[in-house]
PDB file of C-alpha atoms in Angstrom:
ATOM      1  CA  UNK A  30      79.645 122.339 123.920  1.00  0.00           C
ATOM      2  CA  UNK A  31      75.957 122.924 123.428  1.00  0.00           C
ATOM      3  CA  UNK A  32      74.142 122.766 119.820  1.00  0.00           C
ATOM      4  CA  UNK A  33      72.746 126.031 118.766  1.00  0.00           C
ATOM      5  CA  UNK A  34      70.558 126.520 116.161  1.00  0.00           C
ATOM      6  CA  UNK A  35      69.302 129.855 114.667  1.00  0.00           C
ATOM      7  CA  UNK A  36      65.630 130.423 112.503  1.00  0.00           C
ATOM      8  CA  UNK A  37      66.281 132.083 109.740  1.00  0.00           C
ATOM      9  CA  UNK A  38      69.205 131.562 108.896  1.00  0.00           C
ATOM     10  CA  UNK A  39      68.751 134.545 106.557  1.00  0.00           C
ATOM     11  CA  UNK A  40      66.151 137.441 105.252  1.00  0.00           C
ATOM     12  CA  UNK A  41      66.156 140.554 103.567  1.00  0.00           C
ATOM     13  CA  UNK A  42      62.889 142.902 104.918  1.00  0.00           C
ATOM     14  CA  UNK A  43      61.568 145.885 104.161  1.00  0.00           C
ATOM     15  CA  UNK A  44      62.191 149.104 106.120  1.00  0.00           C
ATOM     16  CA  UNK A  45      59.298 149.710 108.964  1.00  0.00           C
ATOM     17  CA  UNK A  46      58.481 145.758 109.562  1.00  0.00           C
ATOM     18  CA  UNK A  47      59.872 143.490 112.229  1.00  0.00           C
ATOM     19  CA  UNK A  48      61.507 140.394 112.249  1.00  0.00           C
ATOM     20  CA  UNK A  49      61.592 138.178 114.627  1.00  0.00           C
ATOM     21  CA  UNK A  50      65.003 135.798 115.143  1.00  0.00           C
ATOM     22  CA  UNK A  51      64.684 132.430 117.103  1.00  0.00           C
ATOM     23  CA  UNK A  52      67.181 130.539 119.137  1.00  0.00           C
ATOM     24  CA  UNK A  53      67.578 126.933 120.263  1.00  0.00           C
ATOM     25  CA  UNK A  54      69.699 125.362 122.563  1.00  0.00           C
ATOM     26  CA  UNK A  55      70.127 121.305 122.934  1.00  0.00           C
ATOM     27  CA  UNK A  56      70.619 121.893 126.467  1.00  0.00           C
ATOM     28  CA  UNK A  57      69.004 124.022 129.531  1.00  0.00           C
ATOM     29  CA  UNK A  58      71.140 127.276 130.305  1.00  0.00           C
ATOM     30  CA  UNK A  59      70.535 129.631 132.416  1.00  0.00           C
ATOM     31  CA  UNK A  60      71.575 132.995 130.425  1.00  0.00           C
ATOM     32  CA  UNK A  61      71.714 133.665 126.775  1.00  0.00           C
ATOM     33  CA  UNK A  62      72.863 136.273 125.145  1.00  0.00           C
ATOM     34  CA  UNK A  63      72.387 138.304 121.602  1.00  0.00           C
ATOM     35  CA  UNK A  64      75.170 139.930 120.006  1.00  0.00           C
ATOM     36  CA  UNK A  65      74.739 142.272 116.716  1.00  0.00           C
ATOM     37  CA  UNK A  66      77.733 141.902 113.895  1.00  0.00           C
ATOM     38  CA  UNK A  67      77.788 144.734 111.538  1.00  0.00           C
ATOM     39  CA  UNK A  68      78.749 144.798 108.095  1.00  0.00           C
ATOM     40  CA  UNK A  69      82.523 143.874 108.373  1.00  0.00           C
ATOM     41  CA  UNK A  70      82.519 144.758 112.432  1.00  0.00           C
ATOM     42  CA  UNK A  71      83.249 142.836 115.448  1.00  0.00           C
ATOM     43  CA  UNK A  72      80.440 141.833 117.962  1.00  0.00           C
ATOM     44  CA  UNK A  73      78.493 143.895 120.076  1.00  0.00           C
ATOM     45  CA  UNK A  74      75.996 142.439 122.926  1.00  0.00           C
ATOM     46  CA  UNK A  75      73.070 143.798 122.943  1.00  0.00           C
ATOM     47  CA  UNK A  76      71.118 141.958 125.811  1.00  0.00           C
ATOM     48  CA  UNK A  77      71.344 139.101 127.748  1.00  0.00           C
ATOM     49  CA  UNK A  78      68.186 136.863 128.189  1.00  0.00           C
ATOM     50  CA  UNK A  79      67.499 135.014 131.399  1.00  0.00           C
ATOM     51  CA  UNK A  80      64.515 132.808 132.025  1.00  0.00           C
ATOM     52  CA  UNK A  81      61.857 134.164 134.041  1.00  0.00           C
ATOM     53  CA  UNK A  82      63.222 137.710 134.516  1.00  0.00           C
ATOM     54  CA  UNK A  83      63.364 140.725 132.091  1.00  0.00           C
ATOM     55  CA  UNK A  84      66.215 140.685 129.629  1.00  0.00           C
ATOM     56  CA  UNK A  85      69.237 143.332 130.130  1.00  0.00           C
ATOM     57  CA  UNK A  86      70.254 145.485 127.567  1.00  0.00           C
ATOM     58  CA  UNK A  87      73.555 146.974 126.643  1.00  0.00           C
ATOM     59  CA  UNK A  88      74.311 150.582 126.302  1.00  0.00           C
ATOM     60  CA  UNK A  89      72.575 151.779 123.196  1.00  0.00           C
ATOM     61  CA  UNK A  90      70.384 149.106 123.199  1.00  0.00           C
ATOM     62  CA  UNK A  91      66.596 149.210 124.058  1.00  0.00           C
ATOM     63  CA  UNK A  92      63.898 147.116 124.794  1.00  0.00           C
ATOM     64  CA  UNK A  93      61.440 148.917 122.154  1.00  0.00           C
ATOM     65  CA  UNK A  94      63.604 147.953 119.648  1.00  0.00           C
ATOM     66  CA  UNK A  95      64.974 144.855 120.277  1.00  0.00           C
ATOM     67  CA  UNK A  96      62.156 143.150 122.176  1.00  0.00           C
ATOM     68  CA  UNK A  97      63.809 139.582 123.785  1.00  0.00           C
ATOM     69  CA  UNK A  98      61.723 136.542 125.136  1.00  0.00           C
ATOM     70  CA  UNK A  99      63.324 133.498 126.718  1.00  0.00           C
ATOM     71  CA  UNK A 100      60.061 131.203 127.533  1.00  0.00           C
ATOM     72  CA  UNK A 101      62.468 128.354 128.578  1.00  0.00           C
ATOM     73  CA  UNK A 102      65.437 127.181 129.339  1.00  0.00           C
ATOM     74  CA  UNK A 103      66.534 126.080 125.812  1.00  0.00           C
ATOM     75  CA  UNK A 104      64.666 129.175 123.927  1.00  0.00           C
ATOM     76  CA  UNK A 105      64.505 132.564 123.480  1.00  0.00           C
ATOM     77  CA  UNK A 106      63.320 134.864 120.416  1.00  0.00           C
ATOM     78  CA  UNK A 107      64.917 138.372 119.424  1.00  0.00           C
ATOM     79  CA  UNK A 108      62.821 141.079 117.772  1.00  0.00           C
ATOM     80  CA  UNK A 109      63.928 143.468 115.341  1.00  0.00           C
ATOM     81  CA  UNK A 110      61.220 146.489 114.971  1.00  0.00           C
ATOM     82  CA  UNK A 111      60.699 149.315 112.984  1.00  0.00           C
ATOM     83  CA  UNK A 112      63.983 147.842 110.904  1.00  0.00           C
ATOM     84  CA  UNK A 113      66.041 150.543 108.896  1.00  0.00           C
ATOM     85  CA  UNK A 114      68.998 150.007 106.245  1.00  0.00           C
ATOM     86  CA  UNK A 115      71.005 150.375 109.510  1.00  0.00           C
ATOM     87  CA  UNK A 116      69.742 147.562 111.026  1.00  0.00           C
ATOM     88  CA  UNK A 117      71.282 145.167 108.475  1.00  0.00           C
ATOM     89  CA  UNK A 118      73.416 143.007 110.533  1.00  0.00           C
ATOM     90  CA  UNK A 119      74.583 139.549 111.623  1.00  0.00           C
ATOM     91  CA  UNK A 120      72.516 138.476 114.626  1.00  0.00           C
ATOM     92  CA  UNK A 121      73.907 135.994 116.851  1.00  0.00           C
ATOM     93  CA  UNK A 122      72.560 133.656 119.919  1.00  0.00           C
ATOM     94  CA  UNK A 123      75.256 132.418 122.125  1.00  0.00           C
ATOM     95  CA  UNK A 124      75.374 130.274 125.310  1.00  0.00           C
ATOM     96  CA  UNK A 125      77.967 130.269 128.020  1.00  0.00           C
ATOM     97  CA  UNK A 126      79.469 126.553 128.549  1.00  0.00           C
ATOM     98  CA  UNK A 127      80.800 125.588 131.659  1.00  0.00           C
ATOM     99  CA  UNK A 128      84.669 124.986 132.604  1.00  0.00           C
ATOM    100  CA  UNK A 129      85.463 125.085 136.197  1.00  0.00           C
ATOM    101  CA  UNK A 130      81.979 125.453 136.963  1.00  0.00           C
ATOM    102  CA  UNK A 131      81.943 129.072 136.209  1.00  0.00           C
ATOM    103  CA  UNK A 132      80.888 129.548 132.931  1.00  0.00           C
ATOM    104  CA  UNK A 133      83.762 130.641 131.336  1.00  0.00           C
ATOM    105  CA  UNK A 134      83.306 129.778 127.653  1.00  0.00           C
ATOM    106  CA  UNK A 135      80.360 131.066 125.148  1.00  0.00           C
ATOM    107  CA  UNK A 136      79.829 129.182 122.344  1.00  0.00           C
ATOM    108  CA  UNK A 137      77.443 130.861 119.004  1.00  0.00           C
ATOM    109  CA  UNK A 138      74.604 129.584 116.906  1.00  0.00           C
ATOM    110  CA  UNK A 139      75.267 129.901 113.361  1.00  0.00           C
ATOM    111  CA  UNK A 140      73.696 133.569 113.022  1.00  0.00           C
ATOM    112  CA  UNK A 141      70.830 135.425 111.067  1.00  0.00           C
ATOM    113  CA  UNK A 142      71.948 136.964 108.493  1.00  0.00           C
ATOM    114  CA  UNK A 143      69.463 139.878 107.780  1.00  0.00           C
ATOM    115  CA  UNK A 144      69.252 142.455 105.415  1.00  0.00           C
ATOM    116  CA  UNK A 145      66.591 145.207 105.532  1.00  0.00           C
ATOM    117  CA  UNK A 146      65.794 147.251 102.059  1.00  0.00           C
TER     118      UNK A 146
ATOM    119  CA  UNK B  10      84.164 151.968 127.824  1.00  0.00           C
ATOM    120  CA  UNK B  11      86.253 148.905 127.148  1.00  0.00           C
ATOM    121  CA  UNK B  12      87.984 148.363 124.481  1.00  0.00           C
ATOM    122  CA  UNK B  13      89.953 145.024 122.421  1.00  0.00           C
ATOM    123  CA  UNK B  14      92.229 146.423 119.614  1.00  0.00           C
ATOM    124  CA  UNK B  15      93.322 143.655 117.879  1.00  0.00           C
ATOM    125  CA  UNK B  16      96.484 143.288 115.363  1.00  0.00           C
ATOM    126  CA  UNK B  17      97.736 143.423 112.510  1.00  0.00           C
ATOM    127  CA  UNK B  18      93.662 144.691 111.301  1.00  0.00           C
ATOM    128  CA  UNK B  19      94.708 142.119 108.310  1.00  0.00           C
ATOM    129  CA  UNK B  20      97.157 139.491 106.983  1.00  0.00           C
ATOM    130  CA  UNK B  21      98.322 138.025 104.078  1.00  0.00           C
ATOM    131  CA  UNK B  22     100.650 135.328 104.439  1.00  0.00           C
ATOM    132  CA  UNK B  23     102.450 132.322 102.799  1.00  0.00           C
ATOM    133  CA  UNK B  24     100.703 128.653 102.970  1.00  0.00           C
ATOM    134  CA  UNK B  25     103.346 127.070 105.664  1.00  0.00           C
ATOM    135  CA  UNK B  26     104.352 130.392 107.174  1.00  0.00           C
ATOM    136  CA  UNK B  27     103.714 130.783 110.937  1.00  0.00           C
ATOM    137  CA  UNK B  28     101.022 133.551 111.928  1.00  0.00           C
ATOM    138  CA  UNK B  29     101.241 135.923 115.153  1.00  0.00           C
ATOM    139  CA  UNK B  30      98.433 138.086 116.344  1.00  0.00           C
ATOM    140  CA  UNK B  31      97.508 139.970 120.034  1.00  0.00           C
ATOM    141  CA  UNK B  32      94.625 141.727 121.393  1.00  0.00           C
ATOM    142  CA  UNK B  33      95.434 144.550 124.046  1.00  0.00           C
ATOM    143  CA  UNK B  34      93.436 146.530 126.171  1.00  0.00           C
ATOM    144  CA  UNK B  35      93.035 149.128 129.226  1.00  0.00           C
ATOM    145  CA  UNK B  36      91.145 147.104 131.171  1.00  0.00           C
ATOM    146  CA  UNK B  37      92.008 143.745 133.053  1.00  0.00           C
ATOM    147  CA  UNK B  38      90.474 140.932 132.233  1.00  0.00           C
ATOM    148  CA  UNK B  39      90.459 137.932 133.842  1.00  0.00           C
ATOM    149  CA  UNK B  40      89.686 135.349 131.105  1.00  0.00           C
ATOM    150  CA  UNK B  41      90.063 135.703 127.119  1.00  0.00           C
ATOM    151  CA  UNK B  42      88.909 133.509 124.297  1.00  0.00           C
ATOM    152  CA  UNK B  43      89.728 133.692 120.820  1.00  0.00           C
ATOM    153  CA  UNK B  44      87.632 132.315 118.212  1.00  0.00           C
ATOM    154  CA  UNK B  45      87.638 131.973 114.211  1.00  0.00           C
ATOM    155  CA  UNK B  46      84.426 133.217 112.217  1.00  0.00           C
ATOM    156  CA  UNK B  47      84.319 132.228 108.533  1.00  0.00           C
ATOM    157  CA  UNK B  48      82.035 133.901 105.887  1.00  0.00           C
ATOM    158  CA  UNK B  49      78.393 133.302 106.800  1.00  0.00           C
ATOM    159  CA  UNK B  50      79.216 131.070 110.041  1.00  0.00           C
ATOM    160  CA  UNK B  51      78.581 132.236 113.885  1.00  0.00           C
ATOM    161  CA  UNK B  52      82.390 132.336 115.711  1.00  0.00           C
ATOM    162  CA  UNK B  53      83.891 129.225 116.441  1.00  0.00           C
ATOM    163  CA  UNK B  54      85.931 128.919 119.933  1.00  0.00           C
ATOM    164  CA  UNK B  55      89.342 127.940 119.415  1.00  0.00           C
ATOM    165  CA  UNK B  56      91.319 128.365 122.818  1.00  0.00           C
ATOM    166  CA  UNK B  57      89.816 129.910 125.810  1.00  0.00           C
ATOM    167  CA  UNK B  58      92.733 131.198 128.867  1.00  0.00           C
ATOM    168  CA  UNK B  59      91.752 131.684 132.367  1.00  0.00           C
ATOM    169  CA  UNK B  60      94.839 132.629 134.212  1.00  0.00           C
ATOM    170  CA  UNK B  61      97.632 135.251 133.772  1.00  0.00           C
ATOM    171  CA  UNK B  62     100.821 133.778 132.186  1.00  0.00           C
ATOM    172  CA  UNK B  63      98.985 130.682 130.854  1.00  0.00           C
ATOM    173  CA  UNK B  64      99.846 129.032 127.509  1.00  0.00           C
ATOM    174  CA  UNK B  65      97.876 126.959 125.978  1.00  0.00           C
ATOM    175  CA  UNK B  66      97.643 124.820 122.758  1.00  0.00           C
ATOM    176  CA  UNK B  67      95.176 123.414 120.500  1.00  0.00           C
ATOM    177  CA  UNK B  68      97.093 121.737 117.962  1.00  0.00           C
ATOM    178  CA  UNK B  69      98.826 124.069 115.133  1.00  0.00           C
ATOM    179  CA  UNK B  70      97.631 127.008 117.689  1.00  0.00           C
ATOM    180  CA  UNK B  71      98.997 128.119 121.169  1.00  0.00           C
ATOM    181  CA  UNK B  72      97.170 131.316 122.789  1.00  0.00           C
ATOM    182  CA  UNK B  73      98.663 133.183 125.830  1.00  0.00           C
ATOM    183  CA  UNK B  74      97.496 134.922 128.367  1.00  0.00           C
ATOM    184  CA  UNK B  75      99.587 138.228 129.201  1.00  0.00           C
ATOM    185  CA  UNK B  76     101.126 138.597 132.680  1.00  0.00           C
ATOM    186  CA  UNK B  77      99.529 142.011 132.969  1.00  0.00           C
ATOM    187  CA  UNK B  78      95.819 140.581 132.341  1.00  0.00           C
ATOM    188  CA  UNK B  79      94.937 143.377 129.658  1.00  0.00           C
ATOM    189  CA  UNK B  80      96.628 141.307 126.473  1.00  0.00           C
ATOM    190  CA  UNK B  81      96.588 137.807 124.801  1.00  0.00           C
ATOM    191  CA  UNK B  82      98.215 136.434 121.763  1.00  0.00           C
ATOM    192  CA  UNK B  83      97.820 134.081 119.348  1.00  0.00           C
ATOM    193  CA  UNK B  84     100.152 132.286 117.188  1.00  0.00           C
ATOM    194  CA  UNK B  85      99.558 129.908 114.374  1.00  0.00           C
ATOM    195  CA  UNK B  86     101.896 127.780 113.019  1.00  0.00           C
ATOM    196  CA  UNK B  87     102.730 126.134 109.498  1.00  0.00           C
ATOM    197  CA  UNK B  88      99.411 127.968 108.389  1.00  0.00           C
ATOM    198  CA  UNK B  89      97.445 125.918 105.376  1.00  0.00           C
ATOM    199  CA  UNK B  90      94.640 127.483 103.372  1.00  0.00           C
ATOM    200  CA  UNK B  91      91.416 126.453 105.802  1.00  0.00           C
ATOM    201  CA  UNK B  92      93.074 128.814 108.248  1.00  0.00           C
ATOM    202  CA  UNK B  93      91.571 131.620 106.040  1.00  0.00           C
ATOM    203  CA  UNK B  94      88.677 133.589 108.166  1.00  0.00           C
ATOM    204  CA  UNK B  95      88.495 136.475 111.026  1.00  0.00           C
ATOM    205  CA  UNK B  96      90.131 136.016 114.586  1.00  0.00           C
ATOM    206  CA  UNK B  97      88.901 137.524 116.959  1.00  0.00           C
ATOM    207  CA  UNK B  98      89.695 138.128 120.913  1.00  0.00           C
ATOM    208  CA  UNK B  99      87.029 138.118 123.392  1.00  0.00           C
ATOM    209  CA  UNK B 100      87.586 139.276 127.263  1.00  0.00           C
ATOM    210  CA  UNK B 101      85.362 138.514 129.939  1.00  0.00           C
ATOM    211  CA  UNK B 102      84.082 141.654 131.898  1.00  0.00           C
ATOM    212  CA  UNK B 103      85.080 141.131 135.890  1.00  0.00           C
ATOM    213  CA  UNK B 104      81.747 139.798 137.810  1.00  0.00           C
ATOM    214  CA  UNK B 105      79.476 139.078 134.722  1.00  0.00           C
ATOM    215  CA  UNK B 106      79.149 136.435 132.217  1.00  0.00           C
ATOM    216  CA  UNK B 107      79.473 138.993 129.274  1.00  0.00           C
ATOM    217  CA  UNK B 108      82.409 139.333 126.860  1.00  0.00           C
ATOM    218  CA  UNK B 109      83.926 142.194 125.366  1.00  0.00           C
ATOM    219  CA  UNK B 110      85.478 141.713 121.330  1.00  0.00           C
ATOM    220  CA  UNK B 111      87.867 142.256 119.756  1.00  0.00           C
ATOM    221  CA  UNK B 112      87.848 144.308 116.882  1.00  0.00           C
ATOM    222  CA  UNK B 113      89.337 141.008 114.413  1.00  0.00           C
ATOM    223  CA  UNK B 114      92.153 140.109 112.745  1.00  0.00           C
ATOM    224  CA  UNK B 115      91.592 139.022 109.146  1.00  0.00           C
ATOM    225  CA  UNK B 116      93.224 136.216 107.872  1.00  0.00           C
ATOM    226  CA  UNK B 117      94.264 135.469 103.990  1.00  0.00           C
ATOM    227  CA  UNK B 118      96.809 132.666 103.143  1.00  0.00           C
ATOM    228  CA  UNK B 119      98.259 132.716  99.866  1.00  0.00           C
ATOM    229  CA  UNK B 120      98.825 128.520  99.011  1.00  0.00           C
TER     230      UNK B 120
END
């Protein structure tokens, strides 16, 4: 499985600034995704990043908010803007492996853990 | 839109006991993972399934895949206290890459 890394790994902001999340992969990949964990809630995708296109984002999800880059094959950088209390989440990178060729698996950096005031 | 309910919601069980959990749905899916997330750690894959009616192990846990595509299961057995953490169920969405989750199944094992 690939080796993800998230930057930070934590932050606590203040409401109205941005923060912007990085995420690196040991190996090229085509897509990447970014998933939001809320307080004690499951995962929800927000948007998946591919190279060289625009990223596409979930229901609920927009691109003023949560501005995605993916420069590369092995990078890509999530924005939080304008943050509220609201947006104090878990963010998480993940990468889909490859089994049978069809990549069936996703596999998740470690998270951001942020917390906005 | 889709939907994972996973359960029992939570768990407390005896160190040694064995530990059953599923993940249901109204949609099909044709592939489900399950992974385990521990406090301040991104989800770790445990056992992914890719065809109806498949079991499959990894060690101390076996994971199947329900004959009617919308459910999966997971069983533990002779649980020990590093088992501790959230499970959760994850079904791939037909043509796309993306996964739906579950909504977690938390763990607590009494040594």
């Amino acid at each position: 499985s690939a080796v993800i890394s998230q930057k930070p790994s934590r932050d606590i902001c203040q409401r109205g600034t941005s923060l912007t999340i990085q995420c690196q992969v040991d190996s090229q990949v085509t897509m990447m995704f970014w998933y939001r964990q809320q307080p004690g809630q499951s995962l929800t995708l927000i948007a998946t990043a591919n190279q060289g296109s625009e990223a596409t984002y979930e229901s609920g999800f927009v691109i003023d908010k949560f501005p995605i880059s993916r420069p590369n094959l092995t990078f890509s950088t999530l924005t939080v803007s304008n943050m509220s209390p609201e947006d104090s989440s878990i963010y998480l990178c993940s990468v889909p492996g490859v089994a049978g060729g069809s990549y069936n698996e996703q596999f998740f950096g470690p998270g951001t853990r942020l917390t906005v005031l | 839109g889709q939907q994972l309910n996973q359960s029992p919601q939570s768990m407390f069980i005896q160190e040694g006991e064995d530990v059953s959990m599923n993940c249901t749905s109204s949609s099909i899916f044709n592939t489900w993972l399950w992974y385990k997330q521990d406090p301040g750690e991104g989800p770790v894959l445990l056992i992914a399934l890719y065809k109806a009616g498949e079991l499959t192990s990894n060690g101390r846990l076996t994971a199947q895949f329900g004959i009617t595509r919308k459910d999966s299961f997971l069983n533990i057995s002779a649980s020990i206290p590093s088992d501790v953490g959230i499970y959760f169920c994850a079904g791939r969405v037909s043509g796309t890459y993306k996964y739906i989750f579950g909504t977690g199944t938390r763990l607590k094992v009494l040594a």
